[in-house]
């Protein structure tokens, strides 16, 4: 495993085909500085390229998933500084990961931290998770997709309150609005995320990749275009060995053996 200074990566023994990334700047509540952004992008890239990994979990600590971009780094920055640092391109990187990515969120998920969680494909939250976009308190607005993703997830009225008036969402509220998949007691949220990741990682790899792409299309395209893309992916899957195996296994009443081919 590569040694990092702001994240820790591991392949947990009890969860097959799962890569785990822990954000690890505890003194700054996992705020994103340049190093963390680069290391996180690198680790995602490595797990995405690793044939033995089928899904990725990103987590923080019990106190904070991440408190957003590092404010101390940004205080005196000019627009050109911000552009050149390319911090926000990490979020494009996450969108580009082909394998499913699950956020295991406990404590604060604020600003870029909330945007990171929302950029993942699923979120498992602990009971003490809090989601918010407090950028307005700093005289700025969310810069990593928060205005778009939060609004699509919770609707305009609540998104306005969160983004314009620093209203934080409890884990239970996030669940009620469909922002997170499930809420677990704090001692179980990471285990639950790893379990979910292992379940998804055991499924037919090509179908999982195209299914993820197709669901994400729903966010980014008009309905007609999204449905047409979905249909093309559906037809394409009939060229894979996994489709033949999956259907044959059903008929023979046995579990399928996926090859990712
Ligand atoms: N950047 C840099 N340092 C941060 C930080 C951040 N985003 N959030 C917390 N820290 C640091 C604090 O400065 C503090 O460090 P020191 O001990 O050296 O003073 C340490 O983490 C612990 O924080 P607190 O003492 O404030 O802990 P708390 O429990 O009282 O409060 C908190 C926790 C509510 C998360 C509070 O720290 C806070 O409001 N943080 C800022 C959150 C924020 O505004 N995030 C948005 C950033 S902008 C952004 O993300 C833009 C974007 O869209 C990409």
Short mmCIF file of C-alpha atoms and ligand atoms in Angstrom, two decimals:
data_model
loop_
_atom_site.label_atom_id
_atom_site.label_comp_id
_atom_site.label_asym_id
_atom_site.label_seq_id
_atom_site.Cartn_x
_atom_site.Cartn_y
_atom_site.Cartn_z
CA UNK A 1 0.00 0.00 0.00
CA UNK A 2 1.24 3.52 -0.82
CA UNK A 3 2.17 5.65 2.21
CA UNK A 4 0.27 8.94 2.39
CA UNK A 5 0.42 11.83 4.87
CA UNK A 6 -3.23 12.95 4.89
CA UNK A 7 -5.14 9.78 4.09
CA UNK A 8 -4.84 6.09 4.99
CA UNK A 9 -5.73 3.37 2.50
CA UNK A 10 -6.41 -0.26 3.24
CA UNK A 11 -8.05 -3.36 1.82
CA UNK A 12 -10.00 -4.68 4.82
CA UNK A 13 -9.60 -8.44 5.16
CA UNK A 14 -13.24 -9.13 6.08
CA UNK A 15 -14.76 -7.35 3.08
CA UNK A 16 -13.95 -8.91 -0.25
CA UNK A 17 -12.93 -6.63 -3.18
CA UNK A 18 -13.36 -3.39 -1.20
CA UNK A 19 -10.84 -0.53 -1.04
CA UNK A 20 -11.08 1.78 1.98
CA UNK A 21 -9.82 5.39 2.06
CA UNK A 22 -9.75 7.22 5.42
CA UNK A 23 -9.32 11.00 5.39
CA UNK A 24 -6.74 11.66 8.08
CA UNK A 25 -6.08 15.29 9.07
CA UNK A 26 -7.67 15.04 12.52
CA UNK A 27 -6.36 18.38 13.82
CA UNK A 28 -8.12 20.21 10.96
CA UNK A 29 -11.22 17.99 11.03
CA UNK A 30 -10.10 16.54 7.67
CA UNK A 31 -10.27 19.92 5.91
CA UNK A 32 -9.05 19.61 2.31
CA UNK A 33 -5.62 21.09 1.62
CA UNK A 34 -3.71 20.53 -1.64
CA UNK A 35 -1.93 17.43 -0.32
CA UNK A 36 -5.15 15.76 0.79
CA UNK A 37 -6.82 16.53 -2.53
CA UNK A 38 -3.90 15.09 -4.49
CA UNK A 39 -3.59 12.02 -2.28
CA UNK A 40 -7.31 11.30 -2.40
CA UNK A 41 -7.34 11.60 -6.21
CA UNK A 42 -4.29 9.29 -6.41
CA UNK A 43 -5.81 6.65 -4.12
CA UNK A 44 -9.10 6.70 -6.03
CA UNK A 45 -7.19 6.27 -9.26
CA UNK A 46 -5.22 3.30 -7.90
CA UNK A 47 -8.28 1.50 -6.54
CA UNK A 48 -10.19 2.19 -9.75
CA UNK A 49 -7.38 0.59 -11.78
CA UNK A 50 -7.02 -2.42 -9.46
CA UNK A 51 -8.79 -5.50 -10.86
CA UNK A 52 -9.11 -6.99 -7.38
CA UNK A 53 -11.20 -4.05 -6.16
CA UNK A 54 -14.89 -3.79 -7.04
CA UNK A 55 -16.05 -0.88 -4.84
CA UNK A 56 -14.50 1.93 -2.79
CA UNK A 57 -15.46 3.37 0.60
CA UNK A 58 -14.37 6.88 1.67
CA UNK A 59 -14.64 7.74 5.36
CA UNK A 60 -13.33 10.27 7.90
CA UNK A 61 -13.37 10.08 11.70
CA UNK A 62 -16.32 9.75 14.06
CA UNK A 63 -16.09 13.50 14.77
CA UNK A 64 -15.76 14.70 11.18
CA UNK A 65 -16.12 13.22 7.73
CA UNK A 66 -14.62 16.51 6.48
CA UNK A 67 -15.11 20.17 7.47
CA UNK A 68 -14.69 21.36 3.87
CA UNK A 69 -11.92 23.15 2.02
CA UNK A 70 -9.05 24.36 4.23
CA UNK A 71 -10.04 27.93 5.07
CA UNK A 72 -6.54 28.79 6.32
CA UNK A 73 -5.18 27.93 2.84
CA UNK A 74 -7.72 30.09 1.01
CA UNK A 75 -7.78 33.30 3.08
CA UNK A 76 -5.51 35.46 0.92
CA UNK A 77 -6.05 33.66 -2.37
CA UNK A 78 -6.87 35.42 -5.64
CA UNK A 79 -9.20 33.91 -8.25
CA UNK A 80 -6.13 32.94 -10.30
CA UNK A 81 -4.53 31.22 -7.25
CA UNK A 82 -7.72 29.24 -6.76
CA UNK A 83 -7.88 28.32 -10.45
CA UNK A 84 -4.25 27.22 -10.54
CA UNK A 85 -4.52 25.06 -7.43
CA UNK A 86 -7.13 23.00 -9.27
CA UNK A 87 -8.65 21.83 -5.99
CA UNK A 88 -12.03 21.49 -7.54
CA UNK A 89 -10.81 19.14 -10.26
CA UNK A 90 -10.74 16.40 -7.59
CA UNK A 91 -14.49 16.46 -7.71
CA UNK A 92 -14.36 15.75 -11.47
CA UNK A 93 -12.04 12.89 -10.64
CA UNK A 94 -14.57 11.39 -8.24
CA UNK A 95 -17.27 11.69 -10.87
CA UNK A 96 -14.95 9.86 -13.26
CA UNK A 97 -14.35 6.83 -11.00
CA UNK A 98 -15.85 3.84 -12.78
CA UNK A 99 -16.42 1.68 -9.71
CA UNK A 100 -19.08 2.43 -7.11
CA UNK A 101 -17.90 4.80 -4.36
CA UNK A 102 -19.67 4.85 -0.99
CA UNK A 103 -19.21 7.62 1.60
CA UNK A 104 -19.32 6.49 5.24
CA UNK A 105 -20.14 9.75 7.02
CA UNK A 106 -19.97 10.50 10.74
CA UNK A 107 -19.89 13.92 12.40
CA UNK A 108 -19.39 17.04 10.30
CA UNK A 109 -19.79 16.91 6.53
CA UNK A 110 -19.58 20.62 5.74
CA UNK A 111 -18.88 22.64 2.60
CA UNK A 112 -16.57 20.60 0.37
CA UNK A 113 -17.01 17.72 2.85
CA UNK A 114 -20.71 17.55 2.16
CA UNK A 115 -19.98 18.00 -1.57
CA UNK A 116 -17.50 15.12 -1.43
CA UNK A 117 -20.13 12.86 0.19
CA UNK A 118 -22.73 13.93 -2.39
CA UNK A 119 -20.26 13.21 -5.22
CA UNK A 120 -20.11 9.59 -4.07
CA UNK A 121 -22.68 7.09 -5.36
CA UNK A 122 -24.19 6.19 -1.98
CA UNK A 123 -23.94 7.52 1.57
CA UNK A 124 -24.13 5.54 4.81
CA UNK A 125 -24.41 7.98 7.73
CA UNK A 126 -23.94 7.56 11.46
CA UNK A 127 -26.64 8.95 13.76
CA UNK A 128 -24.44 11.95 14.59
CA UNK A 129 -23.73 12.96 10.97
CA UNK A 130 -24.46 16.61 10.10
CA UNK A 131 -24.57 17.89 6.53
CA UNK A 132 -24.24 21.58 5.72
CA UNK A 133 -23.02 24.23 3.29
CA UNK A 134 -21.77 27.03 5.58
CA UNK A 135 -19.81 28.85 2.84
CA UNK A 136 -22.17 31.83 3.14
CA UNK A 137 -20.59 32.54 6.57
CA UNK A 138 -17.26 33.04 4.77
CA UNK A 139 -18.66 35.36 2.11
CA UNK A 140 -18.51 32.68 -0.59
CA UNK A 141 -20.80 29.99 -2.03
CA UNK A 142 -20.27 26.23 -2.50
CA UNK A 143 -17.78 25.62 -5.30
CA UNK A 144 -17.78 21.86 -5.74
CA UNK A 145 -21.29 21.19 -6.99
CA UNK A 146 -23.21 21.78 -3.74
CA UNK A 147 -25.78 24.16 -5.20
CA UNK A 148 -26.60 21.60 -7.90
CA UNK A 149 -26.35 18.25 -6.13
CA UNK A 150 -28.05 19.31 -2.90
CA UNK A 151 -30.91 20.93 -4.81
CA UNK A 152 -31.46 17.81 -6.91
CA UNK A 153 -31.38 15.66 -3.75
CA UNK A 154 -33.55 17.65 -1.34
CA UNK A 155 -35.47 20.09 -3.55
CA UNK A 156 -35.27 23.87 -3.94
CA UNK A 157 -36.91 25.03 -0.71
CA UNK A 158 -34.65 23.16 1.69
CA UNK A 159 -31.53 23.67 -0.47
CA UNK A 160 -32.12 27.44 -0.33
CA UNK A 161 -32.27 27.30 3.46
CA UNK A 162 -29.12 25.18 3.74
CA UNK A 163 -27.07 27.26 1.30
CA UNK A 164 -28.43 30.76 2.02
CA UNK A 165 -28.91 30.43 5.76
CA UNK A 166 -26.43 27.78 7.00
CA UNK A 167 -29.13 25.31 8.02
CA UNK A 168 -27.47 21.95 8.81
CA UNK A 169 -29.27 18.68 8.19
CA UNK A 170 -29.29 15.90 10.76
CA UNK A 171 -28.67 12.34 9.61
CA UNK A 172 -32.36 11.56 10.03
CA UNK A 173 -33.39 14.59 7.94
CA UNK A 174 -30.88 13.60 5.26
CA UNK A 175 -32.43 10.12 5.24
CA UNK A 176 -35.97 11.50 5.02
CA UNK A 177 -35.00 13.66 2.03
CA UNK A 178 -33.21 10.80 0.24
CA UNK A 179 -29.76 12.36 0.52
CA UNK A 180 -28.37 9.30 2.34
CA UNK A 181 -29.08 5.58 1.95
CA UNK A 182 -29.22 4.64 5.61
CA UNK A 183 -28.50 5.86 9.13
CA UNK A 184 -26.69 3.58 11.56
CA UNK A 185 -25.55 3.76 15.19
CA UNK A 186 -22.08 5.30 15.35
CA UNK A 187 -20.37 2.00 16.18
CA UNK A 188 -21.83 0.37 13.04
CA UNK A 189 -21.84 2.95 10.22
CA UNK A 190 -18.43 2.06 8.78
CA UNK A 191 -19.07 -1.67 8.99
CA UNK A 192 -22.40 -1.15 7.23
CA UNK A 193 -20.76 0.88 4.44
CA UNK A 194 -18.08 -1.80 3.98
CA UNK A 195 -20.75 -4.52 3.91
CA UNK A 196 -22.75 -2.62 1.29
CA UNK A 197 -19.58 -2.07 -0.76
CA UNK A 198 -18.69 -5.78 -0.57
CA UNK A 199 -22.18 -6.74 -1.75
CA UNK A 200 -21.97 -4.40 -4.74
CA UNK A 201 -18.37 -5.47 -5.45
CA UNK A 202 -19.49 -9.12 -5.76
CA UNK A 203 -21.88 -8.32 -8.60
CA UNK A 204 -21.30 -8.45 -12.38
CA UNK A 205 -18.56 -5.83 -12.91
CA UNK A 206 -19.43 -4.55 -16.39
CA UNK A 207 -23.13 -4.32 -15.58
CA UNK A 208 -22.29 -2.45 -12.33
CA UNK A 209 -20.13 0.04 -14.23
CA UNK A 210 -22.79 0.74 -16.83
CA UNK A 211 -25.56 0.84 -14.22
CA UNK A 212 -23.63 3.49 -12.26
CA UNK A 213 -23.06 5.52 -15.42
CA UNK A 214 -26.73 5.28 -16.37
CA UNK A 215 -28.01 6.38 -12.94
CA UNK A 216 -25.57 9.31 -12.93
CA UNK A 217 -26.85 10.27 -16.38
CA UNK A 218 -30.22 10.95 -14.75
CA UNK A 219 -28.59 13.92 -13.01
CA UNK A 220 -26.84 15.29 -16.02
CA UNK A 221 -29.10 14.88 -19.05
CA UNK A 222 -32.63 15.40 -20.21
CA UNK A 223 -34.88 12.36 -19.90
CA UNK A 224 -34.97 11.43 -23.59
CA UNK A 225 -31.15 11.43 -23.86
CA UNK A 226 -30.73 9.49 -20.59
CA UNK A 227 -33.24 6.84 -21.61
CA UNK A 228 -31.52 6.43 -25.01
CA UNK A 229 -28.11 6.00 -23.32
CA UNK A 230 -29.56 3.48 -20.88
CA UNK A 231 -31.02 1.46 -23.79
CA UNK A 232 -27.66 1.39 -25.60
CA UNK A 233 -25.92 0.13 -22.43
CA UNK A 234 -28.68 -2.47 -21.94
CA UNK A 235 -28.21 -3.86 -25.49
CA UNK A 236 -24.41 -3.76 -25.12
CA UNK A 237 -24.53 -5.98 -22.03
CA UNK A 238 -25.89 -8.83 -24.21
CA UNK A 239 -22.41 -9.02 -25.73
CA UNK A 240 -20.84 -9.96 -22.36
CA UNK A 241 -20.09 -13.42 -20.97
CA UNK A 242 -21.55 -12.25 -17.66
CA UNK A 243 -24.99 -11.77 -19.21
CA UNK A 244 -24.95 -15.34 -20.60
CA UNK A 245 -23.68 -16.67 -17.25
CA UNK A 246 -26.18 -14.64 -15.19
CA UNK A 247 -29.18 -15.87 -17.16
CA UNK A 248 -27.93 -19.48 -17.41
CA UNK A 249 -27.28 -19.53 -13.65
CA UNK A 250 -30.84 -18.35 -13.00
CA UNK A 251 -32.26 -21.13 -15.18
CA UNK A 252 -29.99 -23.75 -13.53
CA UNK A 253 -30.93 -22.41 -10.05
CA UNK A 254 -27.28 -21.79 -9.02
CA UNK A 255 -25.29 -18.66 -8.09
CA UNK A 256 -23.57 -17.00 -11.09
CA UNK A 257 -19.78 -16.84 -11.41
CA UNK A 258 -18.90 -13.36 -12.69
CA UNK A 259 -15.82 -12.94 -14.87
CA UNK A 260 -16.06 -9.24 -15.68
CA UNK A 261 -15.99 -10.16 -19.38
N1 LIG B 1 -10.42 24.69 7.29
C1 LIG B 1 -9.34 24.79 8.10
N2 LIG B 1 -9.36 24.42 9.39
C2 LIG B 1 -10.51 23.95 9.90
C3 LIG B 1 -11.68 23.84 9.13
C4 LIG B 1 -11.61 24.22 7.75
N3 LIG B 1 -12.63 24.10 6.90
N4 LIG B 1 -12.68 23.37 9.91
C5 LIG B 1 -12.15 23.17 11.13
N5 LIG B 1 -10.83 23.53 11.13
C6 LIG B 1 -9.91 23.48 12.25
C7 LIG B 1 -10.17 24.60 13.23
O1 LIG B 1 -9.58 25.80 12.80
C8 LIG B 1 -9.55 24.05 14.48
O2 LIG B 1 -8.15 24.21 14.39
P1 LIG B 1 -7.31 24.85 15.63
O3 LIG B 1 -7.48 23.83 16.73
O4 LIG B 1 -5.93 24.93 15.09
O5 LIG B 1 -7.96 26.14 15.95
C9 LIG B 1 -9.82 22.55 14.37
O6 LIG B 1 -10.11 22.29 13.00
C10 LIG B 1 -11.03 22.12 15.19
O7 LIG B 1 -12.13 22.95 14.84
P2 LIG B 1 -13.02 23.74 15.91
O8 LIG B 1 -12.22 24.08 17.12
O9 LIG B 1 -13.72 24.86 15.21
O10 LIG B 1 -14.06 22.57 16.31
P3 LIG B 1 -15.59 22.71 16.74
O11 LIG B 1 -16.01 21.34 17.16
O12 LIG B 1 -15.78 23.85 17.70
O13 LIG B 1 -16.38 23.11 15.38
C11 LIG B 1 -16.92 22.96 13.05
C12 LIG B 1 -16.42 22.23 14.30
C13 LIG B 1 -18.40 23.34 13.22
C14 LIG B 1 -16.78 21.99 11.90
C15 LIG B 1 -16.10 24.26 12.81
O14 LIG B 1 -14.72 23.92 12.83
C16 LIG B 1 -16.37 24.94 11.49
O15 LIG B 1 -17.35 25.65 11.35
N6 LIG B 1 -15.47 24.75 10.48
C17 LIG B 1 -15.57 25.42 9.20
C18 LIG B 1 -16.57 24.74 8.29
C19 LIG B 1 -16.69 25.50 6.98
O16 LIG B 1 -16.94 26.68 6.93
N7 LIG B 1 -16.53 24.75 5.84
C20 LIG B 1 -16.62 25.32 4.51
C21 LIG B 1 -15.24 25.60 3.97
S1 LIG B 1 -15.29 26.39 2.38
C22 LIG B 1 -15.55 25.16 1.26
O17 LIG B 1 -15.64 23.99 1.59
C23 LIG B 1 -15.67 25.60 -0.19
C24 LIG B 1 -16.09 24.56 -1.16
O18 LIG B 1 -17.25 24.46 -1.52
C25 LIG B 1 -15.11 23.66 -1.77
#
